[in-house]
PDB file of C-alpha atoms and ligand atoms in Angstrom:
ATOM      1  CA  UNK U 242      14.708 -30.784 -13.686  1.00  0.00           C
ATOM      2  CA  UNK U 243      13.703 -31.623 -10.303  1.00  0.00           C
ATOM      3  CA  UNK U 244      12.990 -29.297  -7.213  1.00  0.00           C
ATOM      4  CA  UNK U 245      16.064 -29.582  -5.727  1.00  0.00           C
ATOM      5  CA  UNK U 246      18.014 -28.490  -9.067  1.00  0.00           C
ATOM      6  CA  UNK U 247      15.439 -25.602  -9.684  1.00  0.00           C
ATOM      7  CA  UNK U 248      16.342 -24.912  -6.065  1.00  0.00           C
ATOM      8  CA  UNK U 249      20.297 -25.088  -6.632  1.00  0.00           C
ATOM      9  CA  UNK U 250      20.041 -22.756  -9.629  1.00  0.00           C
ATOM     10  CA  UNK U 251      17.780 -20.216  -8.067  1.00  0.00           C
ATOM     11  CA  UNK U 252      19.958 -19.682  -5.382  1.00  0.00           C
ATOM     12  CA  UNK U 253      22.743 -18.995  -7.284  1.00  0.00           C
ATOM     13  CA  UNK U 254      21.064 -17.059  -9.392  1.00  0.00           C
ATOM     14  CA  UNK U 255      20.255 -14.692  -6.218  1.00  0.00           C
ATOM     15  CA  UNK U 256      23.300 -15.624  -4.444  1.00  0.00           C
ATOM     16  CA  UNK U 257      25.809 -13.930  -7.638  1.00  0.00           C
ATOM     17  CA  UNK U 258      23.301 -10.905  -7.574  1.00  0.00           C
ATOM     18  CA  UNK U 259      24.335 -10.318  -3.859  1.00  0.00           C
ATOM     19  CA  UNK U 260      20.534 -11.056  -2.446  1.00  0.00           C
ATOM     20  CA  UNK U 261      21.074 -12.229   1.261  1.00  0.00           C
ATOM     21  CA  UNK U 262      18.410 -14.118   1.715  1.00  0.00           C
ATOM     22  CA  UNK U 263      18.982 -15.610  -1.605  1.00  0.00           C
ATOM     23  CA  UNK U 264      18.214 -19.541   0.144  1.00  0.00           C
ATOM     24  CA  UNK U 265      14.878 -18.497   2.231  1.00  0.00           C
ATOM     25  CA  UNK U 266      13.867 -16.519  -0.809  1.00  0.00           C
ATOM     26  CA  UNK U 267      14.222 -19.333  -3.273  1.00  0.00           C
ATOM     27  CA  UNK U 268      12.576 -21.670  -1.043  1.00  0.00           C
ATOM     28  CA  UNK U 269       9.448 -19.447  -0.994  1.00  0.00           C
ATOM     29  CA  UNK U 270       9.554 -18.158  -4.787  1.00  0.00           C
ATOM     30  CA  UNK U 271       9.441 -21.786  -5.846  1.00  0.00           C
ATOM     31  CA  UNK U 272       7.318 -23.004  -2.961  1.00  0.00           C
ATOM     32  CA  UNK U 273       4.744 -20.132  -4.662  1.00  0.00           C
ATOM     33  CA  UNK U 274       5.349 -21.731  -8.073  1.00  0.00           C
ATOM     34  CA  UNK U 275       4.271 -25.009  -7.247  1.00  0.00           C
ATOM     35  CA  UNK U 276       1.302 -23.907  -5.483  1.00  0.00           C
ATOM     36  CA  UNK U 277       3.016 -25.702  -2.250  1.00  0.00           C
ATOM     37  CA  UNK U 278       4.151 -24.244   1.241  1.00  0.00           C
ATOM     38  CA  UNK U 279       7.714 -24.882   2.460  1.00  0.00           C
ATOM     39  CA  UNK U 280       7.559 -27.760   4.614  1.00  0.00           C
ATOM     40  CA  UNK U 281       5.828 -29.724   1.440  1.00  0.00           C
ATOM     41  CA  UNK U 282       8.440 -28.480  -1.061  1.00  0.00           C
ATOM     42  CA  UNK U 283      11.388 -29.773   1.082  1.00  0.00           C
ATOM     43  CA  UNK U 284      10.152 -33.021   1.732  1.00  0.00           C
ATOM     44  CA  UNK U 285       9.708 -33.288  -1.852  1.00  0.00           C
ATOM     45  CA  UNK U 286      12.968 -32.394  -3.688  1.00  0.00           C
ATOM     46  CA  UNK U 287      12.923 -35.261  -6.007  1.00  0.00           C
ATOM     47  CA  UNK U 288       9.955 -34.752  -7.683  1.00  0.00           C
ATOM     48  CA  UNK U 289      10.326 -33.044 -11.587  1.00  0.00           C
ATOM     49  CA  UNK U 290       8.675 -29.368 -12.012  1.00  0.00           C
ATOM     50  CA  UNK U 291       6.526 -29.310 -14.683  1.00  0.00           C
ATOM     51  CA  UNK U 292       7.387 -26.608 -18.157  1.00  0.00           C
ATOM     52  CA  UNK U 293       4.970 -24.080 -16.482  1.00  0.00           C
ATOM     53  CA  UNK U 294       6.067 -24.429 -13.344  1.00  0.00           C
ATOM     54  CA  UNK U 295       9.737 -23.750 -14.255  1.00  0.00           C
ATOM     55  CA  UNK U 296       8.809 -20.910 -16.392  1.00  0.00           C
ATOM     56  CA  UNK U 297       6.886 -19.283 -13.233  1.00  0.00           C
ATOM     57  CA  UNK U 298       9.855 -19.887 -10.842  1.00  0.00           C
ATOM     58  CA  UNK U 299      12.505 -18.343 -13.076  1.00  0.00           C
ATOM     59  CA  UNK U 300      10.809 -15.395 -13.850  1.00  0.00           C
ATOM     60  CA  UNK U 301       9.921 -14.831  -9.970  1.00  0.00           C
ATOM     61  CA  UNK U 302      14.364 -15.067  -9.638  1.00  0.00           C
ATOM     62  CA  UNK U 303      14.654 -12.637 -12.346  1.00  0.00           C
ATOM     63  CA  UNK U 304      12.635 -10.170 -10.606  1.00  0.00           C
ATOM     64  CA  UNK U 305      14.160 -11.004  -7.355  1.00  0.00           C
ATOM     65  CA  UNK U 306      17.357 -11.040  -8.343  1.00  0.00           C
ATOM     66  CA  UNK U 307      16.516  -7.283  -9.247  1.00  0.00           C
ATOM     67  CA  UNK U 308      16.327  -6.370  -5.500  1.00  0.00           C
ATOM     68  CA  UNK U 309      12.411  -6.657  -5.638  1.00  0.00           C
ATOM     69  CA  UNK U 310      10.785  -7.979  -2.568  1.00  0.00           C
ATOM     70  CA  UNK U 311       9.942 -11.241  -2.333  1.00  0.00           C
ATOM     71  CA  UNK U 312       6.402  -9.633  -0.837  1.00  0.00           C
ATOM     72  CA  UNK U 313       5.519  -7.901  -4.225  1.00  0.00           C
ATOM     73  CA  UNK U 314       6.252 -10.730  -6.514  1.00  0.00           C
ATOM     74  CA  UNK U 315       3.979 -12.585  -4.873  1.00  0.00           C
ATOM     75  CA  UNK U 316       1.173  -9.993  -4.076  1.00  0.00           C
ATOM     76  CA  UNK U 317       0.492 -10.370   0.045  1.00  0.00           C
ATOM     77  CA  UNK U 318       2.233 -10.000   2.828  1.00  0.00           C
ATOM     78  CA  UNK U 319       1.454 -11.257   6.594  1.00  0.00           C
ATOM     79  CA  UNK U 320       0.529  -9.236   8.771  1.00  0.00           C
ATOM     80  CA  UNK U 321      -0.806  -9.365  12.506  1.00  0.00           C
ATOM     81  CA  UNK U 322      -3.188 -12.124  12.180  1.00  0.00           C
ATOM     82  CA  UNK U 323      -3.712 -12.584   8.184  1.00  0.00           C
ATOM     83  CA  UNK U 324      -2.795 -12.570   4.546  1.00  0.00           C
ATOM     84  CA  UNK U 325      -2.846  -9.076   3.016  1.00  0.00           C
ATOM     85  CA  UNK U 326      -3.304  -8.201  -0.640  1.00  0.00           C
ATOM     86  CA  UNK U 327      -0.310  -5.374  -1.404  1.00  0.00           C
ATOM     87  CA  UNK U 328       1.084  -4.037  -4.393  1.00  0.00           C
ATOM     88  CA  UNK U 329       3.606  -1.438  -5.426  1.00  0.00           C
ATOM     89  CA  UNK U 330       1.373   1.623  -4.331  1.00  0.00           C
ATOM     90  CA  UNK U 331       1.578   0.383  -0.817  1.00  0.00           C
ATOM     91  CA  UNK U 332       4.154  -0.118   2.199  1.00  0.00           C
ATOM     92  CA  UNK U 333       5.240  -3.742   2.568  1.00  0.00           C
ATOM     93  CA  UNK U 334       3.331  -4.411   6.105  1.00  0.00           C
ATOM     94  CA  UNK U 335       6.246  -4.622   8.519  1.00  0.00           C
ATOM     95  CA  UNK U 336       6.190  -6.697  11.398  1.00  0.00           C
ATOM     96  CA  UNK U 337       7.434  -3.485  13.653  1.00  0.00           C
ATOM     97  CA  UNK U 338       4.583  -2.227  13.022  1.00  0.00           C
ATOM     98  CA  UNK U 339       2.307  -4.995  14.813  1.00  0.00           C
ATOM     99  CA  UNK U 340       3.294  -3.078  17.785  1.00  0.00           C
ATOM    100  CA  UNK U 341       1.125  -0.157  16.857  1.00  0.00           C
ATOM    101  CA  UNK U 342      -1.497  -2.997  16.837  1.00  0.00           C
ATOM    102  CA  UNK U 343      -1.309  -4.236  20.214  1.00  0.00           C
ATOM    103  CA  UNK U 344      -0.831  -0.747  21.537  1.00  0.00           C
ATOM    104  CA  UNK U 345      -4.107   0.515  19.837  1.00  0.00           C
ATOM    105  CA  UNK U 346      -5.905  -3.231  21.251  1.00  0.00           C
ATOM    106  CA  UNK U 347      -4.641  -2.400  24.887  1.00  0.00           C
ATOM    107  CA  UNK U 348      -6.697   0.830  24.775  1.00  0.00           C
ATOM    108  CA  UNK U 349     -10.040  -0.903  23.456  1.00  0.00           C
ATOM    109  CA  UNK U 350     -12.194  -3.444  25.426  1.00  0.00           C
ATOM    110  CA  UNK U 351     -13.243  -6.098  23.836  1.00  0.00           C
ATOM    111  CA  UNK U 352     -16.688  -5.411  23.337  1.00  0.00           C
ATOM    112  CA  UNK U 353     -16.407  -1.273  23.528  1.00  0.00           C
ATOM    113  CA  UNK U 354     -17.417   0.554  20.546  1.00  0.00           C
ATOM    114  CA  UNK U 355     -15.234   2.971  19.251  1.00  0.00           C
ATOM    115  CA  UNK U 356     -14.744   5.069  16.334  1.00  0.00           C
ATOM    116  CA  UNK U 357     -11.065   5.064  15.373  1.00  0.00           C
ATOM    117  CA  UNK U 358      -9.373   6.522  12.208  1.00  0.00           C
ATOM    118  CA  UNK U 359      -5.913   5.151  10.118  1.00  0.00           C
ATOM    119  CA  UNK U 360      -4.094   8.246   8.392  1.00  0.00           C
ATOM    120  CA  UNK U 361      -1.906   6.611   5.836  1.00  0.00           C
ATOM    121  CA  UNK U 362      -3.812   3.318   5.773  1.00  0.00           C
ATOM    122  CA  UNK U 363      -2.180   1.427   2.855  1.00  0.00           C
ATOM    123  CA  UNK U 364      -2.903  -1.685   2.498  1.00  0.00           C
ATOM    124  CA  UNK U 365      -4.966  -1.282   5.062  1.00  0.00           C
ATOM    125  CA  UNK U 366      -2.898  -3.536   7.528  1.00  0.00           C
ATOM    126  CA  UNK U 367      -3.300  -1.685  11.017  1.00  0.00           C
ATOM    127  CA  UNK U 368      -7.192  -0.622  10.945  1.00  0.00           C
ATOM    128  CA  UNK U 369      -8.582  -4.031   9.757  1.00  0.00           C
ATOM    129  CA  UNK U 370      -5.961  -6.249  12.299  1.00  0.00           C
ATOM    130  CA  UNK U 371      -7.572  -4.035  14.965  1.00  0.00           C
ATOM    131  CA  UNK U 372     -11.301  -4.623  13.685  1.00  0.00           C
ATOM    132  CA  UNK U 373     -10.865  -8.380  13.407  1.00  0.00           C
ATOM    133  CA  UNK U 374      -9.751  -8.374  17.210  1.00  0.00           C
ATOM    134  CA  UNK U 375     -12.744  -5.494  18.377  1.00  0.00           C
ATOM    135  CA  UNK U 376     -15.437  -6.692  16.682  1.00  0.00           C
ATOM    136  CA  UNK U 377     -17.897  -4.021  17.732  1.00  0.00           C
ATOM    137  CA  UNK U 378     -15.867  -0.998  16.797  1.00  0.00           C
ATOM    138  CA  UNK U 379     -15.947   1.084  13.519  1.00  0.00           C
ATOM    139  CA  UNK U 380     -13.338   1.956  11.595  1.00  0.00           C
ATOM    140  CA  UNK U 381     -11.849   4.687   9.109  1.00  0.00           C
ATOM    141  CA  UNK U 382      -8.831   4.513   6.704  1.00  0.00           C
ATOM    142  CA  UNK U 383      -8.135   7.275   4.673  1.00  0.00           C
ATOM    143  CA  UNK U 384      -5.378   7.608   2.202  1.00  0.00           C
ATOM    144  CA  UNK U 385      -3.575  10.491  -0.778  1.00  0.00           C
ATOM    145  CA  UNK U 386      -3.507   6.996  -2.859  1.00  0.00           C
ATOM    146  CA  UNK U 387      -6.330   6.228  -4.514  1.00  0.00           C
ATOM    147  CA  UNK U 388      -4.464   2.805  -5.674  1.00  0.00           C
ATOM    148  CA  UNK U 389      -4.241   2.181  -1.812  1.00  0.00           C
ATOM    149  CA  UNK U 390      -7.586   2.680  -1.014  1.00  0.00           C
ATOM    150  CA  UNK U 391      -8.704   0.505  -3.500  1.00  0.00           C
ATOM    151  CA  UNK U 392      -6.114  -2.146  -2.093  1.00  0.00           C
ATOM    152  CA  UNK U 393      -7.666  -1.201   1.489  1.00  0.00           C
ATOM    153  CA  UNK U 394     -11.480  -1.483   0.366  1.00  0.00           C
ATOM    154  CA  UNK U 395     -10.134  -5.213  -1.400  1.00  0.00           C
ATOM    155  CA  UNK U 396      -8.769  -6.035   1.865  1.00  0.00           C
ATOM    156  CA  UNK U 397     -11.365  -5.709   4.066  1.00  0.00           C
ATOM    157  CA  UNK U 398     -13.672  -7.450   1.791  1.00  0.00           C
ATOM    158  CA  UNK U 399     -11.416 -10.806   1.809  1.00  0.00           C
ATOM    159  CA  UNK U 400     -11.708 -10.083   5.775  1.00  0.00           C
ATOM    160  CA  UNK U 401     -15.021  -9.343   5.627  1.00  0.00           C
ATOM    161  CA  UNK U 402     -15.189  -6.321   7.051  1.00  0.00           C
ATOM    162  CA  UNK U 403     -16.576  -4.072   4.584  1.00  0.00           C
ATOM    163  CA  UNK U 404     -19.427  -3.351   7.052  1.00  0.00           C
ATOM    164  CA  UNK U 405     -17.805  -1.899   9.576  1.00  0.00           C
ATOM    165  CA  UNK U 406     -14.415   0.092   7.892  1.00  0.00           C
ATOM    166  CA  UNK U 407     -14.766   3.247   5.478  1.00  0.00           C
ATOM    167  CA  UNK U 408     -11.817   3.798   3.204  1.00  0.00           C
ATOM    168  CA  UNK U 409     -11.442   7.085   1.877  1.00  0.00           C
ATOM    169  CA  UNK U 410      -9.189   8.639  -0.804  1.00  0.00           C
ATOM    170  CA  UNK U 411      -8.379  11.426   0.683  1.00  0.00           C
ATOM    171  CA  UNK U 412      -5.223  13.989   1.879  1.00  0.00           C
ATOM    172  CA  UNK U 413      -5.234  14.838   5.289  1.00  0.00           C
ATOM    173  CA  UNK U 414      -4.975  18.255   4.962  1.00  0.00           C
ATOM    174  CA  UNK U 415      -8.995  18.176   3.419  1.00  0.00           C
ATOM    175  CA  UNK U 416     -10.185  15.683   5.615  1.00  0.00           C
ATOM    176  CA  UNK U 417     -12.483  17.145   8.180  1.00  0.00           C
ATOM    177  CA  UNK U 418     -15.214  14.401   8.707  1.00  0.00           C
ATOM    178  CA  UNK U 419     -16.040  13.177  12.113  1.00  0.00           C
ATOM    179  CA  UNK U 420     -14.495  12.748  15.896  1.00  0.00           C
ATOM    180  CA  UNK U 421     -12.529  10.017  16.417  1.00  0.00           C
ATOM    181  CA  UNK U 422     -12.061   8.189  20.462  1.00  0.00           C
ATOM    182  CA  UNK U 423      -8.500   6.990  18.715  1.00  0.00           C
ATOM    183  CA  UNK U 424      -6.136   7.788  15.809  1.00  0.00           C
ATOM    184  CA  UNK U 425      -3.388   5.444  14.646  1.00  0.00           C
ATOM    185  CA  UNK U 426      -0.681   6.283  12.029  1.00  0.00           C
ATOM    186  CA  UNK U 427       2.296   5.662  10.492  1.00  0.00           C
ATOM    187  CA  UNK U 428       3.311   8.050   8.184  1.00  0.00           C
ATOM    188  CA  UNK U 429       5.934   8.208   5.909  1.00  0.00           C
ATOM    189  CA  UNK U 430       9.022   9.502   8.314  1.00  0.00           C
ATOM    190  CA  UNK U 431      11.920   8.664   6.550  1.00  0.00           C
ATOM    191  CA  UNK U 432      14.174  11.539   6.101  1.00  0.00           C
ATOM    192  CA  UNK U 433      14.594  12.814   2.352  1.00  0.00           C
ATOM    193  CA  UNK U 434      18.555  13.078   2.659  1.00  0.00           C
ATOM    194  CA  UNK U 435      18.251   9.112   4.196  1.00  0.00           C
ATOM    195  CA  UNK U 436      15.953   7.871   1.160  1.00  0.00           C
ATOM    196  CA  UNK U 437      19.202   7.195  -0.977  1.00  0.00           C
ATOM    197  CA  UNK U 438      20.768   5.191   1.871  1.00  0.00           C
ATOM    198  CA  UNK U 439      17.395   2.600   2.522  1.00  0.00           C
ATOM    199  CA  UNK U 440      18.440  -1.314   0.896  1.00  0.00           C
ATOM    200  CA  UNK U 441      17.388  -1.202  -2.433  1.00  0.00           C
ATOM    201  CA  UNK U 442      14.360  -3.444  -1.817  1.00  0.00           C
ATOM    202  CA  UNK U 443      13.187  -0.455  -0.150  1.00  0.00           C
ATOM    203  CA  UNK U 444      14.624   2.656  -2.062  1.00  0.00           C
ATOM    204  CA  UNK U 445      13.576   1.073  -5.732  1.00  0.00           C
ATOM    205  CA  UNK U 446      10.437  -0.203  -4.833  1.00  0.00           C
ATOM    206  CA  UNK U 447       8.361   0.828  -1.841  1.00  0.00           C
ATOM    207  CA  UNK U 448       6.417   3.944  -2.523  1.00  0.00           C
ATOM    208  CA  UNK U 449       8.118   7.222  -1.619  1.00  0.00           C
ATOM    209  CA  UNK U 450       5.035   8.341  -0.873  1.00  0.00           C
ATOM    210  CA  UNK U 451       4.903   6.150   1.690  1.00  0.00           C
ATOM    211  CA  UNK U 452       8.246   6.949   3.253  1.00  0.00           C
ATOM    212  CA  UNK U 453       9.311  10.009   2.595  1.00  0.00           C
ATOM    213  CA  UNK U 454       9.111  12.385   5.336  1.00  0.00           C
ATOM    214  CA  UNK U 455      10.390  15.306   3.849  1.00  0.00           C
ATOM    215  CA  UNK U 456      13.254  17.762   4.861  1.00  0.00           C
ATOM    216  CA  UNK U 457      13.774  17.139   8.556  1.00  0.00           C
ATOM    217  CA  UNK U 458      11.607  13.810   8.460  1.00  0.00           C
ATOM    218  CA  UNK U 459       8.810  15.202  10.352  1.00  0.00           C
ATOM    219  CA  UNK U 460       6.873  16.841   8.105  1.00  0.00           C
ATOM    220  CA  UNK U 461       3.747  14.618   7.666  1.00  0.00           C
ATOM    221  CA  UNK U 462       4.092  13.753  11.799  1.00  0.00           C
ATOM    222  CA  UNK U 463       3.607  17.489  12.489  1.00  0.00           C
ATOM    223  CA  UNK U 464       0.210  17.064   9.834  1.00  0.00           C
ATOM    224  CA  UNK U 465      -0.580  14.325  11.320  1.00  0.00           C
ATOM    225  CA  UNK U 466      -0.346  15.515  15.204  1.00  0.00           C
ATOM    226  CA  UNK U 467      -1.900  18.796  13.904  1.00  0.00           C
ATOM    227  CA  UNK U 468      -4.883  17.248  12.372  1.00  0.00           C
ATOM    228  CA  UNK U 469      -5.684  14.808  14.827  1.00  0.00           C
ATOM    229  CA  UNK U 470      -6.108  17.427  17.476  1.00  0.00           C
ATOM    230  CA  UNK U 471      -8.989  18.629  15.574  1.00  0.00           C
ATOM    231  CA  UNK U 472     -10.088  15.095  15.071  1.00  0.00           C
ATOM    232  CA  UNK U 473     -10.162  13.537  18.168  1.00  0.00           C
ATOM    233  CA  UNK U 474     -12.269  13.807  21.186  1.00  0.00           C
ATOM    234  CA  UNK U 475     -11.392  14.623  24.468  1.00  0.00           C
ATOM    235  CA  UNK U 476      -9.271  12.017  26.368  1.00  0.00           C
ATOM    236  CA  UNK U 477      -9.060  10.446  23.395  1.00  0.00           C
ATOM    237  CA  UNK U 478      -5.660   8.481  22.037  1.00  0.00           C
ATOM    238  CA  UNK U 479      -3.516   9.639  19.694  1.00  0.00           C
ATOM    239  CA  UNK U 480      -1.321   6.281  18.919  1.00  0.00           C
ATOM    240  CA  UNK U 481       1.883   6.974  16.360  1.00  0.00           C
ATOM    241  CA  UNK U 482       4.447   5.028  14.844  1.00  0.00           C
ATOM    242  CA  UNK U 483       7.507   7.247  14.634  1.00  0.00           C
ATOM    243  CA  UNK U 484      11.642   6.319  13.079  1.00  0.00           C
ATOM    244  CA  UNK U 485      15.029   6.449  14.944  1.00  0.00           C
ATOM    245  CA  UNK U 486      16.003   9.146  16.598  1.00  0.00           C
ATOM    246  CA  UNK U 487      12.146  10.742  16.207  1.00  0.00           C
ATOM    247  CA  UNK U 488      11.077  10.471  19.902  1.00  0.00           C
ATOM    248  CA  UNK U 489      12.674  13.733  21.425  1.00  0.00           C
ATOM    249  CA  UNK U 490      11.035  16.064  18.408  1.00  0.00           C
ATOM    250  CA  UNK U 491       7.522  13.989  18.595  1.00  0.00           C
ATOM    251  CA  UNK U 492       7.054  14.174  22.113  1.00  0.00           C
ATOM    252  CA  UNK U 493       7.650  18.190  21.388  1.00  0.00           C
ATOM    253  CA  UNK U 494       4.910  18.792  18.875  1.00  0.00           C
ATOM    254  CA  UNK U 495       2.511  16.470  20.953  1.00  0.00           C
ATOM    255  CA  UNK U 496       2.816  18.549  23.691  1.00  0.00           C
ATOM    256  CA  UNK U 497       2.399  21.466  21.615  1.00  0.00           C
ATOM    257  CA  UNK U 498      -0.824  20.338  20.696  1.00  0.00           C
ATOM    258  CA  UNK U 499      -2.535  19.302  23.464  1.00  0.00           C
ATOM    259  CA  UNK U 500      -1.586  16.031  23.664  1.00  0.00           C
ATOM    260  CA  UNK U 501       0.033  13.963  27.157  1.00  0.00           C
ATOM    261  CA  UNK U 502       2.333  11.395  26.367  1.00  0.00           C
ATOM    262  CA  UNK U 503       1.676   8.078  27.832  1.00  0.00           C
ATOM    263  CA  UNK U 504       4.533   6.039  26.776  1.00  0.00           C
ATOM    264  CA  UNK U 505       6.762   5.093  24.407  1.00  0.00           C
ATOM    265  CA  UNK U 506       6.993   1.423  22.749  1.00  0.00           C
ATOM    266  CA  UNK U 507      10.427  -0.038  21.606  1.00  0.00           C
ATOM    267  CA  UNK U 508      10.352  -2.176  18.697  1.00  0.00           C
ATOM    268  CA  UNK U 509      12.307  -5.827  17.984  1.00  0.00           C
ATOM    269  CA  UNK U 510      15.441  -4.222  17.782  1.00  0.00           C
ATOM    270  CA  UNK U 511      15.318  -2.020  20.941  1.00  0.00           C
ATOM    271  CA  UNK U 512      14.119   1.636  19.084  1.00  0.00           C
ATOM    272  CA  UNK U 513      11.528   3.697  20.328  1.00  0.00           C
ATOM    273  CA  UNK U 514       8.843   2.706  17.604  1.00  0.00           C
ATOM    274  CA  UNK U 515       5.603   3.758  19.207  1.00  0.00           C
ATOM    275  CA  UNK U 516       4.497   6.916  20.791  1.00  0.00           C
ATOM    276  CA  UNK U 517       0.760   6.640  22.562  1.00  0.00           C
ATOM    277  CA  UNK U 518      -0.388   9.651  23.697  1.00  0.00           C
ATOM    278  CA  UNK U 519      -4.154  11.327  25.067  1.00  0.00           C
ATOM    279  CA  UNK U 520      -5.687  14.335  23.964  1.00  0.00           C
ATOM    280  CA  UNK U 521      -6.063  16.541  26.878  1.00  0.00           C
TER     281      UNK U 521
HETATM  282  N1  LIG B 658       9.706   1.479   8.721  1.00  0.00           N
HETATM  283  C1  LIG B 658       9.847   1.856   7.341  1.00  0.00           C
HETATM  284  C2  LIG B 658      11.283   1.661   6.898  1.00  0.00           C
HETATM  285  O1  LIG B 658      12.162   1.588   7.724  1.00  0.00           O
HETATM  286  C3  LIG B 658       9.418   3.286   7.112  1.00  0.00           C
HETATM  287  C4  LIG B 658       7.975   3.433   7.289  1.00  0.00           C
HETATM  288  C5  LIG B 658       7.531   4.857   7.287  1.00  0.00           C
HETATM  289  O2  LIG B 658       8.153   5.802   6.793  1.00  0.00           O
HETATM  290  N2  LIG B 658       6.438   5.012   7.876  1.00  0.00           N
HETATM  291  O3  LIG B 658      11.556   1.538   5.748  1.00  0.00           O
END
């Protein structure tokens, strides 16, 4: 069997299992097989996979086919600027959320030092991004998953950037360490009535942990904004990722806790995504 036929088969595979993406996604589960990227694969779709190879490939289409992401099968995601580690206790990094990036590097100089803090770090994805581009600030990630914050702490090392981040295992609601001149987050905002709706990439296999925003969808937000008053200094920013529809409510319990809203960031597809905001 050659790469082309591996190819044809895969996508079928994925293609009768109603995957959309079922040729991009081949492409890249076999590219990952052979050890190749893309462009190297398709110029060479006459050459023969080996047993091991094969055996590799089709397994990755059975888990695909399955509705996992493409991102977990093959352990990293890119995000910002890099290659991150993730796994199943963690958010797939989401491009969207590179906004919350370049909102948190407009407020920071390059050379400034500051001390910011990641509630809900993950993988780790939005803290270290903003490290590797501020390479004189400090940084802490803390996290309810300890299997995150191991992913985080594995993260930064790769990045090396172990001496300048502190992950954390830790729930926000015990968390008092420290004063912060920024706070980033993206909690879990999702609705709980809306969980059952998400693809089922999403619903089967991204932590709920992660997404689920309880009742009304705002109930880690409201932690969140709570906490970080306490948290932050003085004129310091408060800089949030929020879902549709969550701007109107946000803005409220910002305001309600001392915070003045700056602006608000739309995302690729035109929704208010980002909410940056001072402490007053
Ligand atoms: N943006 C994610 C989604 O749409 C949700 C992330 C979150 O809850 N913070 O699936």
């Amino acid at each position: 069997m050659n790469y082309q036929e591996a190819l044809t088969k895969g996508t079928k595979i994925l293609k009768s299992n109603k995957i959309k993406s079922f040729i991009l996604d081949s492409e890249i589960l076999l590219a990952s097989s052979l050890k190749l990227d893309r462009s190297r694969l398709l110029l060479n779709l006459n050459n023969n996979i080996k047993k091991n190879q094969k055996e590799i490939f089709f397994n990755f289409i059975n888990r695909r086919k399955k509705n996992e992401p493409v991102a977990y099968i093959l352990g990293f995601k890119e995000f910002w600027k890099n290659n991150f580690k993730i796994n199943k206790s963690v958010l797939i990094p989401r491009p969207d959320t590179e906004i919350l990036v370049d909102q948190v590097l407009k407020e920071i100089k390059k050379n400034e030092t500051k001390q910011i803090l990641d509630i809900g770090t993950g993988s780790g994805c939005i803290i270290l991004s903003v490290l590797n581009e501020r390479k004189n600030s400090f940084g802490y990630g803390i996290d309810i998953s300890k299997k995150a914050i191991n992913l985080a702490k594995n993260n930064a090392k790769i990045q090396h950037i172990s001496n300048r981040i502190k992950f954390l295992h830790s729930n926000i609601d015990n968390y008092y360490f420290g004063k912060y001149d920024l706070i980033v987050s993206n909690p879990p905002y999702i609705k709980l009535s809306d969980i059952s709706v998400l693809d089922k990439d999403i619903k089967f296999f991204e932590p709920n942990l992660a997404l689920n925003g309880g009742v009304d969808g705002f109930s880690k937000i409201r932690k969140v904004i709570k906490k970080s008053s306490i948290l932050i200094k003085k004129k310091g920013k408060l800089i949030l990722e929020i879902g549709f529809n969550q701007e109107i409510n946000t803005k409220n319990i910002l305001k309600k806790n001392g915070f003045y809203i700056n602006r608000i960031v739309k995302d690729f597809s035109g929704i208010n995504r980002c909410i940056v905001s001072t402490k007053l």
